[in-house]
């Protein structure tokens, strides 16, 4: 791999900002292959060099993955001239890493949003072929019924002709307002809202609580983010192109 500046390598772990990395280097706490680093501009190959910080071996990550607990009121976009975006909730160091949201949540939708700079895996997670379930908690106006669940399971056809894949609707409470979990395998524009509106039960509140194997971390306050753990990343990678590592059989 191409050599990179030491402060960049250290900051890529997400544990320290570049400014903190510079300070650690200045204090002599960073070693490269056993030799104290002299400056942040020093370059090393992050995949082969043994970089230690305070005596601990640094785990270099080629790509960054974060889980954000999106609040209402910000856009799932990388930039927007008019309003706050989810990128604005991240520190400057991370914003410089070219992160983008994995799929979109509406401005008023809250909850689990992944951001990364790993295009291939992000794309795989969004593909309906990969069967990555997205689960939402919703509150709707009106009484949800068993017939609504069956309509979801059968694949709704919306007023504009969009045919939805079979989806899950699990009623949590039913009354003048109802609560439910909705499970989708695809992510069309305003899909949950359109599906429920089509049944005459408009969405009053929507929160994504799961994406494939990853549940929204309930310890993450609204508006806060954290890095995905190695285990979480491994779980996500199972959804990457399953044929990628399989050698094709020779043509006869
Ligand atoms: N479906 C919606 O209607 N809105 C979202 O933000 C996500 C799914």
PDB file of C-alpha atoms and ligand atoms in Angstrom:
ATOM      1  CA  UNK A   1       0.000   0.000   0.000  1.00  0.00           C
ATOM      2  CA  UNK A   2       1.095   3.577  -0.624  1.00  0.00           C
ATOM      3  CA  UNK A   3       2.910   5.250   2.246  1.00  0.00           C
ATOM      4  CA  UNK A   4       0.934   7.743   4.280  1.00  0.00           C
ATOM      5  CA  UNK A   5       1.672  10.464   6.783  1.00  0.00           C
ATOM      6  CA  UNK A   6       1.943   9.178  10.298  1.00  0.00           C
ATOM      7  CA  UNK A   7      -0.624  11.561  11.785  1.00  0.00           C
ATOM      8  CA  UNK A   8      -3.104  10.403   9.131  1.00  0.00           C
ATOM      9  CA  UNK A   9      -2.486   6.741   9.932  1.00  0.00           C
ATOM     10  CA  UNK A  10      -2.991   7.361  13.644  1.00  0.00           C
ATOM     11  CA  UNK A  11      -6.145   9.436  13.096  1.00  0.00           C
ATOM     12  CA  UNK A  12      -7.615   6.757  10.787  1.00  0.00           C
ATOM     13  CA  UNK A  13      -8.249   4.590  13.842  1.00  0.00           C
ATOM     14  CA  UNK A  14     -10.715   7.186  15.064  1.00  0.00           C
ATOM     15  CA  UNK A  15      -9.182   7.147  18.539  1.00  0.00           C
ATOM     16  CA  UNK A  16      -7.213  10.355  18.091  1.00  0.00           C
ATOM     17  CA  UNK A  17      -7.599  13.453  15.963  1.00  0.00           C
ATOM     18  CA  UNK A  18      -4.742  14.511  13.740  1.00  0.00           C
ATOM     19  CA  UNK A  19      -3.877  17.242  16.206  1.00  0.00           C
ATOM     20  CA  UNK A  20      -3.690  14.712  19.040  1.00  0.00           C
ATOM     21  CA  UNK A  21      -1.622  12.409  16.829  1.00  0.00           C
ATOM     22  CA  UNK A  22       0.894  15.218  16.256  1.00  0.00           C
ATOM     23  CA  UNK A  23       1.125  15.786  19.988  1.00  0.00           C
ATOM     24  CA  UNK A  24       1.654  12.064  20.679  1.00  0.00           C
ATOM     25  CA  UNK A  25       4.444  12.015  18.114  1.00  0.00           C
ATOM     26  CA  UNK A  26       6.005  15.128  19.645  1.00  0.00           C
ATOM     27  CA  UNK A  27       5.952  13.452  23.055  1.00  0.00           C
ATOM     28  CA  UNK A  28       7.794  10.430  21.632  1.00  0.00           C
ATOM     29  CA  UNK A  29       4.899   8.058  22.309  1.00  0.00           C
ATOM     30  CA  UNK A  30       4.719   6.804  18.730  1.00  0.00           C
ATOM     31  CA  UNK A  31       7.118   4.165  17.423  1.00  0.00           C
ATOM     32  CA  UNK A  32       7.425   2.950  13.848  1.00  0.00           C
ATOM     33  CA  UNK A  33       9.025  -0.486  13.657  1.00  0.00           C
ATOM     34  CA  UNK A  34      10.437   0.098  17.110  1.00  0.00           C
ATOM     35  CA  UNK A  35      11.953   3.500  16.321  1.00  0.00           C
ATOM     36  CA  UNK A  36      10.469   6.695  17.829  1.00  0.00           C
ATOM     37  CA  UNK A  37       8.805   8.783  15.132  1.00  0.00           C
ATOM     38  CA  UNK A  38      10.297  12.229  14.713  1.00  0.00           C
ATOM     39  CA  UNK A  39       7.534  14.078  12.920  1.00  0.00           C
ATOM     40  CA  UNK A  40       3.926  13.809  11.811  1.00  0.00           C
ATOM     41  CA  UNK A  41       5.077  14.141   8.231  1.00  0.00           C
ATOM     42  CA  UNK A  42       7.041  10.918   8.444  1.00  0.00           C
ATOM     43  CA  UNK A  43       5.518   8.398   6.058  1.00  0.00           C
ATOM     44  CA  UNK A  44       4.907   4.689   6.536  1.00  0.00           C
ATOM     45  CA  UNK A  45       3.005   1.895   4.834  1.00  0.00           C
ATOM     46  CA  UNK A  46       0.117   1.380   7.269  1.00  0.00           C
ATOM     47  CA  UNK A  47      -0.378  -2.225   6.202  1.00  0.00           C
ATOM     48  CA  UNK A  48       3.174  -3.373   6.795  1.00  0.00           C
ATOM     49  CA  UNK A  49       4.742  -0.984   9.333  1.00  0.00           C
ATOM     50  CA  UNK A  50       4.337  -1.776  13.035  1.00  0.00           C
ATOM     51  CA  UNK A  51       3.099   1.491  14.484  1.00  0.00           C
ATOM     52  CA  UNK A  52       2.623   1.641  18.243  1.00  0.00           C
ATOM     53  CA  UNK A  53       1.022   4.388  20.294  1.00  0.00           C
ATOM     54  CA  UNK A  54       1.759   4.346  24.024  1.00  0.00           C
ATOM     55  CA  UNK A  55       3.147   0.846  23.511  1.00  0.00           C
ATOM     56  CA  UNK A  56      -0.017  -0.517  21.885  1.00  0.00           C
ATOM     57  CA  UNK A  57       0.012  -1.779  18.329  1.00  0.00           C
ATOM     58  CA  UNK A  58      -2.175   0.322  16.133  1.00  0.00           C
ATOM     59  CA  UNK A  59      -4.927  -1.431  14.213  1.00  0.00           C
ATOM     60  CA  UNK A  60      -4.967   0.269  10.884  1.00  0.00           C
ATOM     61  CA  UNK A  61      -8.282   0.480   9.084  1.00  0.00           C
ATOM     62  CA  UNK A  62      -8.262   1.107   5.405  1.00  0.00           C
ATOM     63  CA  UNK A  63     -11.868   2.262   5.451  1.00  0.00           C
ATOM     64  CA  UNK A  64     -13.844   4.126   8.047  1.00  0.00           C
ATOM     65  CA  UNK A  65     -17.272   2.969   9.193  1.00  0.00           C
ATOM     66  CA  UNK A  66     -19.343   4.868  11.698  1.00  0.00           C
ATOM     67  CA  UNK A  67     -22.788   4.397  13.177  1.00  0.00           C
ATOM     68  CA  UNK A  68     -24.702   7.622  13.671  1.00  0.00           C
ATOM     69  CA  UNK A  69     -27.886   8.050  15.672  1.00  0.00           C
ATOM     70  CA  UNK A  70     -29.474  10.519  13.306  1.00  0.00           C
ATOM     71  CA  UNK A  71     -31.663  13.197  14.831  1.00  0.00           C
ATOM     72  CA  UNK A  72     -34.639  14.713  13.017  1.00  0.00           C
ATOM     73  CA  UNK A  73     -33.892  17.896  11.124  1.00  0.00           C
ATOM     74  CA  UNK A  74     -30.682  16.981   9.306  1.00  0.00           C
ATOM     75  CA  UNK A  75     -30.290  15.684   5.796  1.00  0.00           C
ATOM     76  CA  UNK A  76     -28.697  12.377   4.758  1.00  0.00           C
ATOM     77  CA  UNK A  77     -26.478  14.125   2.258  1.00  0.00           C
ATOM     78  CA  UNK A  78     -22.813  14.993   2.083  1.00  0.00           C
ATOM     79  CA  UNK A  79     -23.493  18.648   1.468  1.00  0.00           C
ATOM     80  CA  UNK A  80     -26.442  20.924   1.282  1.00  0.00           C
ATOM     81  CA  UNK A  81     -26.269  24.652   0.801  1.00  0.00           C
ATOM     82  CA  UNK A  82     -29.341  25.281   2.922  1.00  0.00           C
ATOM     83  CA  UNK A  83     -29.434  22.990   5.929  1.00  0.00           C
ATOM     84  CA  UNK A  84     -27.516  20.808   8.337  1.00  0.00           C
ATOM     85  CA  UNK A  85     -26.363  17.448   6.988  1.00  0.00           C
ATOM     86  CA  UNK A  86     -25.365  14.292   8.807  1.00  0.00           C
ATOM     87  CA  UNK A  87     -21.732  15.081   7.927  1.00  0.00           C
ATOM     88  CA  UNK A  88     -22.013  18.245  10.019  1.00  0.00           C
ATOM     89  CA  UNK A  89     -22.466  16.013  13.073  1.00  0.00           C
ATOM     90  CA  UNK A  90     -18.989  14.512  12.629  1.00  0.00           C
ATOM     91  CA  UNK A  91     -15.672  16.074  13.637  1.00  0.00           C
ATOM     92  CA  UNK A  92     -13.581  17.778  10.943  1.00  0.00           C
ATOM     93  CA  UNK A  93     -11.049  14.912  10.841  1.00  0.00           C
ATOM     94  CA  UNK A  94     -13.738  12.484   9.828  1.00  0.00           C
ATOM     95  CA  UNK A  95     -15.418  14.854   7.391  1.00  0.00           C
ATOM     96  CA  UNK A  96     -12.136  14.969   5.482  1.00  0.00           C
ATOM     97  CA  UNK A  97     -12.158  11.196   4.972  1.00  0.00           C
ATOM     98  CA  UNK A  98     -14.784  11.286   2.242  1.00  0.00           C
ATOM     99  CA  UNK A  99     -17.544   9.596   4.222  1.00  0.00           C
ATOM    100  CA  UNK A 100     -21.014   9.292   2.760  1.00  0.00           C
ATOM    101  CA  UNK A 101     -24.274   7.911   4.162  1.00  0.00           C
ATOM    102  CA  UNK A 102     -25.126   4.280   3.339  1.00  0.00           C
ATOM    103  CA  UNK A 103     -28.614   4.939   2.015  1.00  0.00           C
ATOM    104  CA  UNK A 104     -30.837   7.767   3.048  1.00  0.00           C
ATOM    105  CA  UNK A 105     -33.171   8.607   5.850  1.00  0.00           C
ATOM    106  CA  UNK A 106     -35.703  11.388   5.392  1.00  0.00           C
ATOM    107  CA  UNK A 107     -35.024  14.688   7.096  1.00  0.00           C
ATOM    108  CA  UNK A 108     -37.548  13.917   9.841  1.00  0.00           C
ATOM    109  CA  UNK A 109     -36.558  10.247  10.275  1.00  0.00           C
ATOM    110  CA  UNK A 110     -34.304   9.380  13.200  1.00  0.00           C
ATOM    111  CA  UNK A 111     -32.064   6.495  14.122  1.00  0.00           C
ATOM    112  CA  UNK A 112     -29.460   4.219  12.629  1.00  0.00           C
ATOM    113  CA  UNK A 113     -27.435   5.600   9.763  1.00  0.00           C
ATOM    114  CA  UNK A 114     -24.105   4.146   8.686  1.00  0.00           C
ATOM    115  CA  UNK A 115     -21.471   6.322   7.085  1.00  0.00           C
ATOM    116  CA  UNK A 116     -18.402   5.050   5.306  1.00  0.00           C
ATOM    117  CA  UNK A 117     -15.872   5.673   2.565  1.00  0.00           C
ATOM    118  CA  UNK A 118     -15.977   2.037   1.405  1.00  0.00           C
ATOM    119  CA  UNK A 119     -18.064   2.219  -1.757  1.00  0.00           C
ATOM    120  CA  UNK A 120     -18.210  -1.484  -2.685  1.00  0.00           C
ATOM    121  CA  UNK A 121     -19.554  -2.773   0.602  1.00  0.00           C
ATOM    122  CA  UNK A 122     -21.915   0.184   0.999  1.00  0.00           C
ATOM    123  CA  UNK A 123     -23.374  -0.608  -2.399  1.00  0.00           C
ATOM    124  CA  UNK A 124     -23.772  -4.296  -1.531  1.00  0.00           C
ATOM    125  CA  UNK A 125     -25.663  -3.442   1.657  1.00  0.00           C
ATOM    126  CA  UNK A 126     -28.158  -1.382  -0.303  1.00  0.00           C
ATOM    127  CA  UNK A 127     -28.780  -3.947  -3.018  1.00  0.00           C
ATOM    128  CA  UNK A 128     -32.174  -5.691  -2.662  1.00  0.00           C
ATOM    129  CA  UNK A 129     -30.450  -8.865  -3.947  1.00  0.00           C
ATOM    130  CA  UNK A 130     -28.355  -9.066  -0.767  1.00  0.00           C
ATOM    131  CA  UNK A 131     -31.430  -9.243   1.465  1.00  0.00           C
ATOM    132  CA  UNK A 132     -30.218  -6.763   4.067  1.00  0.00           C
ATOM    133  CA  UNK A 133     -33.315  -6.119   6.173  1.00  0.00           C
ATOM    134  CA  UNK A 134     -33.913  -2.594   7.377  1.00  0.00           C
ATOM    135  CA  UNK A 135     -36.138  -2.403  10.457  1.00  0.00           C
ATOM    136  CA  UNK A 136     -38.054   0.726  11.471  1.00  0.00           C
ATOM    137  CA  UNK A 137     -40.077   1.605  14.504  1.00  0.00           C
ATOM    138  CA  UNK A 138     -43.073   3.697  13.532  1.00  0.00           C
ATOM    139  CA  UNK A 139     -46.052   5.451  15.073  1.00  0.00           C
ATOM    140  CA  UNK A 140     -48.953   5.977  12.712  1.00  0.00           C
ATOM    141  CA  UNK A 141     -52.307   7.693  12.871  1.00  0.00           C
ATOM    142  CA  UNK A 142     -55.092   5.085  12.783  1.00  0.00           C
ATOM    143  CA  UNK A 143     -55.583   1.503  13.889  1.00  0.00           C
ATOM    144  CA  UNK A 144     -53.251  -1.038  12.325  1.00  0.00           C
ATOM    145  CA  UNK A 145     -54.874  -4.396  11.652  1.00  0.00           C
ATOM    146  CA  UNK A 146     -53.983  -7.951  10.691  1.00  0.00           C
ATOM    147  CA  UNK A 147     -55.184  -7.109   7.152  1.00  0.00           C
ATOM    148  CA  UNK A 148     -52.470  -4.421   6.987  1.00  0.00           C
ATOM    149  CA  UNK A 149     -49.854  -7.030   7.952  1.00  0.00           C
ATOM    150  CA  UNK A 150     -51.099  -9.316   5.212  1.00  0.00           C
ATOM    151  CA  UNK A 151     -51.034  -6.486   2.680  1.00  0.00           C
ATOM    152  CA  UNK A 152     -47.392  -5.824   3.578  1.00  0.00           C
ATOM    153  CA  UNK A 153     -46.501  -9.515   3.372  1.00  0.00           C
ATOM    154  CA  UNK A 154     -48.152  -9.849  -0.042  1.00  0.00           C
ATOM    155  CA  UNK A 155     -46.202  -6.946  -1.582  1.00  0.00           C
ATOM    156  CA  UNK A 156     -48.106  -3.676  -1.777  1.00  0.00           C
ATOM    157  CA  UNK A 157     -48.759  -1.845  -5.019  1.00  0.00           C
ATOM    158  CA  UNK A 158     -48.679   1.886  -4.330  1.00  0.00           C
ATOM    159  CA  UNK A 159     -50.969   4.475  -5.918  1.00  0.00           C
ATOM    160  CA  UNK A 160     -48.222   5.441  -8.390  1.00  0.00           C
ATOM    161  CA  UNK A 161     -47.867   1.821  -9.548  1.00  0.00           C
ATOM    162  CA  UNK A 162     -44.719   0.966  -7.553  1.00  0.00           C
ATOM    163  CA  UNK A 163     -44.812  -2.713  -6.662  1.00  0.00           C
ATOM    164  CA  UNK A 164     -43.087  -3.262  -3.309  1.00  0.00           C
ATOM    165  CA  UNK A 165     -41.271  -6.426  -2.315  1.00  0.00           C
ATOM    166  CA  UNK A 166     -42.990  -8.395   0.461  1.00  0.00           C
ATOM    167  CA  UNK A 167     -42.345  -6.570   3.726  1.00  0.00           C
ATOM    168  CA  UNK A 168     -42.906  -7.150   7.426  1.00  0.00           C
ATOM    169  CA  UNK A 169     -45.379  -5.293   9.628  1.00  0.00           C
ATOM    170  CA  UNK A 170     -45.411  -6.259  13.285  1.00  0.00           C
ATOM    171  CA  UNK A 171     -48.038  -4.425  15.310  1.00  0.00           C
ATOM    172  CA  UNK A 172     -46.881  -3.349  18.773  1.00  0.00           C
ATOM    173  CA  UNK A 173     -50.025  -1.451  19.786  1.00  0.00           C
ATOM    174  CA  UNK A 174     -53.229  -0.558  17.963  1.00  0.00           C
ATOM    175  CA  UNK A 175     -55.588   2.319  18.700  1.00  0.00           C
ATOM    176  CA  UNK A 176     -56.257   5.809  17.367  1.00  0.00           C
ATOM    177  CA  UNK A 177     -52.503   5.853  17.073  1.00  0.00           C
ATOM    178  CA  UNK A 178     -50.664   2.599  16.473  1.00  0.00           C
ATOM    179  CA  UNK A 179     -47.076   1.476  16.848  1.00  0.00           C
ATOM    180  CA  UNK A 180     -45.295  -1.115  14.741  1.00  0.00           C
ATOM    181  CA  UNK A 181     -42.034  -2.464  13.427  1.00  0.00           C
ATOM    182  CA  UNK A 182     -41.674  -2.362   9.657  1.00  0.00           C
ATOM    183  CA  UNK A 183     -39.090  -4.551   7.919  1.00  0.00           C
ATOM    184  CA  UNK A 184     -38.021  -3.737   4.360  1.00  0.00           C
ATOM    185  CA  UNK A 185     -35.512  -5.304   1.988  1.00  0.00           C
ATOM    186  CA  UNK A 186     -35.395  -2.347  -0.327  1.00  0.00           C
ATOM    187  CA  UNK A 187     -35.193   1.386   0.131  1.00  0.00           C
ATOM    188  CA  UNK A 188     -37.309   3.356  -2.280  1.00  0.00           C
ATOM    189  CA  UNK A 189     -37.938   7.059  -1.736  1.00  0.00           C
ATOM    190  CA  UNK A 190     -40.151   7.618   1.364  1.00  0.00           C
ATOM    191  CA  UNK A 191     -41.006   3.934   1.193  1.00  0.00           C
ATOM    192  CA  UNK A 192     -42.292   3.273   4.709  1.00  0.00           C
ATOM    193  CA  UNK A 193     -44.354   6.437   4.660  1.00  0.00           C
ATOM    194  CA  UNK A 194     -45.781   5.679   1.240  1.00  0.00           C
ATOM    195  CA  UNK A 195     -46.650   2.082   2.142  1.00  0.00           C
ATOM    196  CA  UNK A 196     -48.465   3.089   5.319  1.00  0.00           C
ATOM    197  CA  UNK A 197     -50.160   6.071   3.656  1.00  0.00           C
ATOM    198  CA  UNK A 198     -51.437   3.663   1.009  1.00  0.00           C
ATOM    199  CA  UNK A 199     -53.214   1.764   3.808  1.00  0.00           C
ATOM    200  CA  UNK A 200     -54.662   5.030   5.150  1.00  0.00           C
ATOM    201  CA  UNK A 201     -52.351   5.076   8.226  1.00  0.00           C
ATOM    202  CA  UNK A 202     -50.013   8.043   7.771  1.00  0.00           C
ATOM    203  CA  UNK A 203     -46.684   7.960   9.601  1.00  0.00           C
ATOM    204  CA  UNK A 204     -46.366  10.344  12.531  1.00  0.00           C
ATOM    205  CA  UNK A 205     -42.909   9.195  13.609  1.00  0.00           C
ATOM    206  CA  UNK A 206     -40.214   7.018  12.060  1.00  0.00           C
ATOM    207  CA  UNK A 207     -36.951   5.667  13.432  1.00  0.00           C
ATOM    208  CA  UNK A 208     -34.607   3.110  11.888  1.00  0.00           C
ATOM    209  CA  UNK A 209     -33.515   0.637  14.545  1.00  0.00           C
ATOM    210  CA  UNK A 210     -31.677  -2.048  12.573  1.00  0.00           C
ATOM    211  CA  UNK A 211     -29.821  -2.543   9.328  1.00  0.00           C
ATOM    212  CA  UNK A 212     -28.937  -6.169   8.592  1.00  0.00           C
ATOM    213  CA  UNK A 213     -26.939  -7.480  11.542  1.00  0.00           C
ATOM    214  CA  UNK A 214     -26.477  -4.051  13.148  1.00  0.00           C
ATOM    215  CA  UNK A 215     -28.912  -2.704  15.703  1.00  0.00           C
ATOM    216  CA  UNK A 216     -28.976   0.944  16.682  1.00  0.00           C
ATOM    217  CA  UNK A 217     -26.736   1.262  19.733  1.00  0.00           C
ATOM    218  CA  UNK A 218     -29.087   2.479  22.447  1.00  0.00           C
ATOM    219  CA  UNK A 219     -26.150   3.946  24.374  1.00  0.00           C
ATOM    220  CA  UNK A 220     -25.566   6.345  21.502  1.00  0.00           C
ATOM    221  CA  UNK A 221     -27.346   9.619  22.216  1.00  0.00           C
ATOM    222  CA  UNK A 222     -29.328  11.190  19.387  1.00  0.00           C
ATOM    223  CA  UNK A 223     -26.895  13.105  17.175  1.00  0.00           C
ATOM    224  CA  UNK A 224     -23.858  11.118  18.370  1.00  0.00           C
ATOM    225  CA  UNK A 225     -21.740   8.605  16.459  1.00  0.00           C
ATOM    226  CA  UNK A 226     -19.278   5.819  17.155  1.00  0.00           C
ATOM    227  CA  UNK A 227     -16.942   3.662  15.088  1.00  0.00           C
ATOM    228  CA  UNK A 228     -18.083   0.176  14.175  1.00  0.00           C
ATOM    229  CA  UNK A 229     -16.263  -2.565  16.039  1.00  0.00           C
ATOM    230  CA  UNK A 230     -14.230  -5.238  14.239  1.00  0.00           C
ATOM    231  CA  UNK A 231     -17.003  -7.769  14.922  1.00  0.00           C
ATOM    232  CA  UNK A 232     -19.658  -5.498  13.476  1.00  0.00           C
ATOM    233  CA  UNK A 233     -17.548  -4.964  10.373  1.00  0.00           C
ATOM    234  CA  UNK A 234     -17.051  -8.682   9.949  1.00  0.00           C
ATOM    235  CA  UNK A 235     -20.824  -9.171  10.119  1.00  0.00           C
ATOM    236  CA  UNK A 236     -21.327  -6.536   7.438  1.00  0.00           C
ATOM    237  CA  UNK A 237     -18.669  -8.024   5.169  1.00  0.00           C
ATOM    238  CA  UNK A 238     -20.708 -11.228   4.946  1.00  0.00           C
ATOM    239  CA  UNK A 239     -23.064  -9.255   2.731  1.00  0.00           C
ATOM    240  CA  UNK A 240     -20.293  -8.277   0.328  1.00  0.00           C
ATOM    241  CA  UNK A 241     -20.155  -9.969  -3.052  1.00  0.00           C
ATOM    242  CA  UNK A 242     -20.315 -13.662  -2.115  1.00  0.00           C
ATOM    243  CA  UNK A 243     -18.714 -14.720  -5.415  1.00  0.00           C
ATOM    244  CA  UNK A 244     -15.752 -12.355  -5.019  1.00  0.00           C
ATOM    245  CA  UNK A 245     -13.398 -14.922  -3.520  1.00  0.00           C
ATOM    246  CA  UNK A 246     -14.711 -17.894  -5.424  1.00  0.00           C
ATOM    247  CA  UNK A 247     -12.572 -18.918  -8.364  1.00  0.00           C
ATOM    248  CA  UNK A 248     -14.686 -19.541 -11.452  1.00  0.00           C
ATOM    249  CA  UNK A 249     -14.339 -23.030 -12.849  1.00  0.00           C
ATOM    250  CA  UNK A 250     -12.357 -23.241 -16.088  1.00  0.00           C
ATOM    251  CA  UNK A 251     -14.453 -23.243 -19.235  1.00  0.00           C
ATOM    252  CA  UNK A 252     -14.449 -26.570 -21.058  1.00  0.00           C
TER     253      UNK A 252
HETATM  254  N1  LIG B   1     -38.902   5.071   4.621  1.00  0.00           N
HETATM  255  C1  LIG B   1     -39.333   6.348   4.723  1.00  0.00           C
HETATM  256  O1  LIG B   1     -40.452   6.653   4.386  1.00  0.00           O
HETATM  257  N2  LIG B   1     -38.483   7.256   5.211  1.00  0.00           N
HETATM  258  C2  LIG B   1     -37.230   6.965   5.607  1.00  0.00           C
HETATM  259  O2  LIG B   1     -36.509   7.860   6.055  1.00  0.00           O
HETATM  260  C3  LIG B   1     -36.813   5.634   5.510  1.00  0.00           C
HETATM  261  C4  LIG B   1     -37.658   4.711   5.005  1.00  0.00           C
END
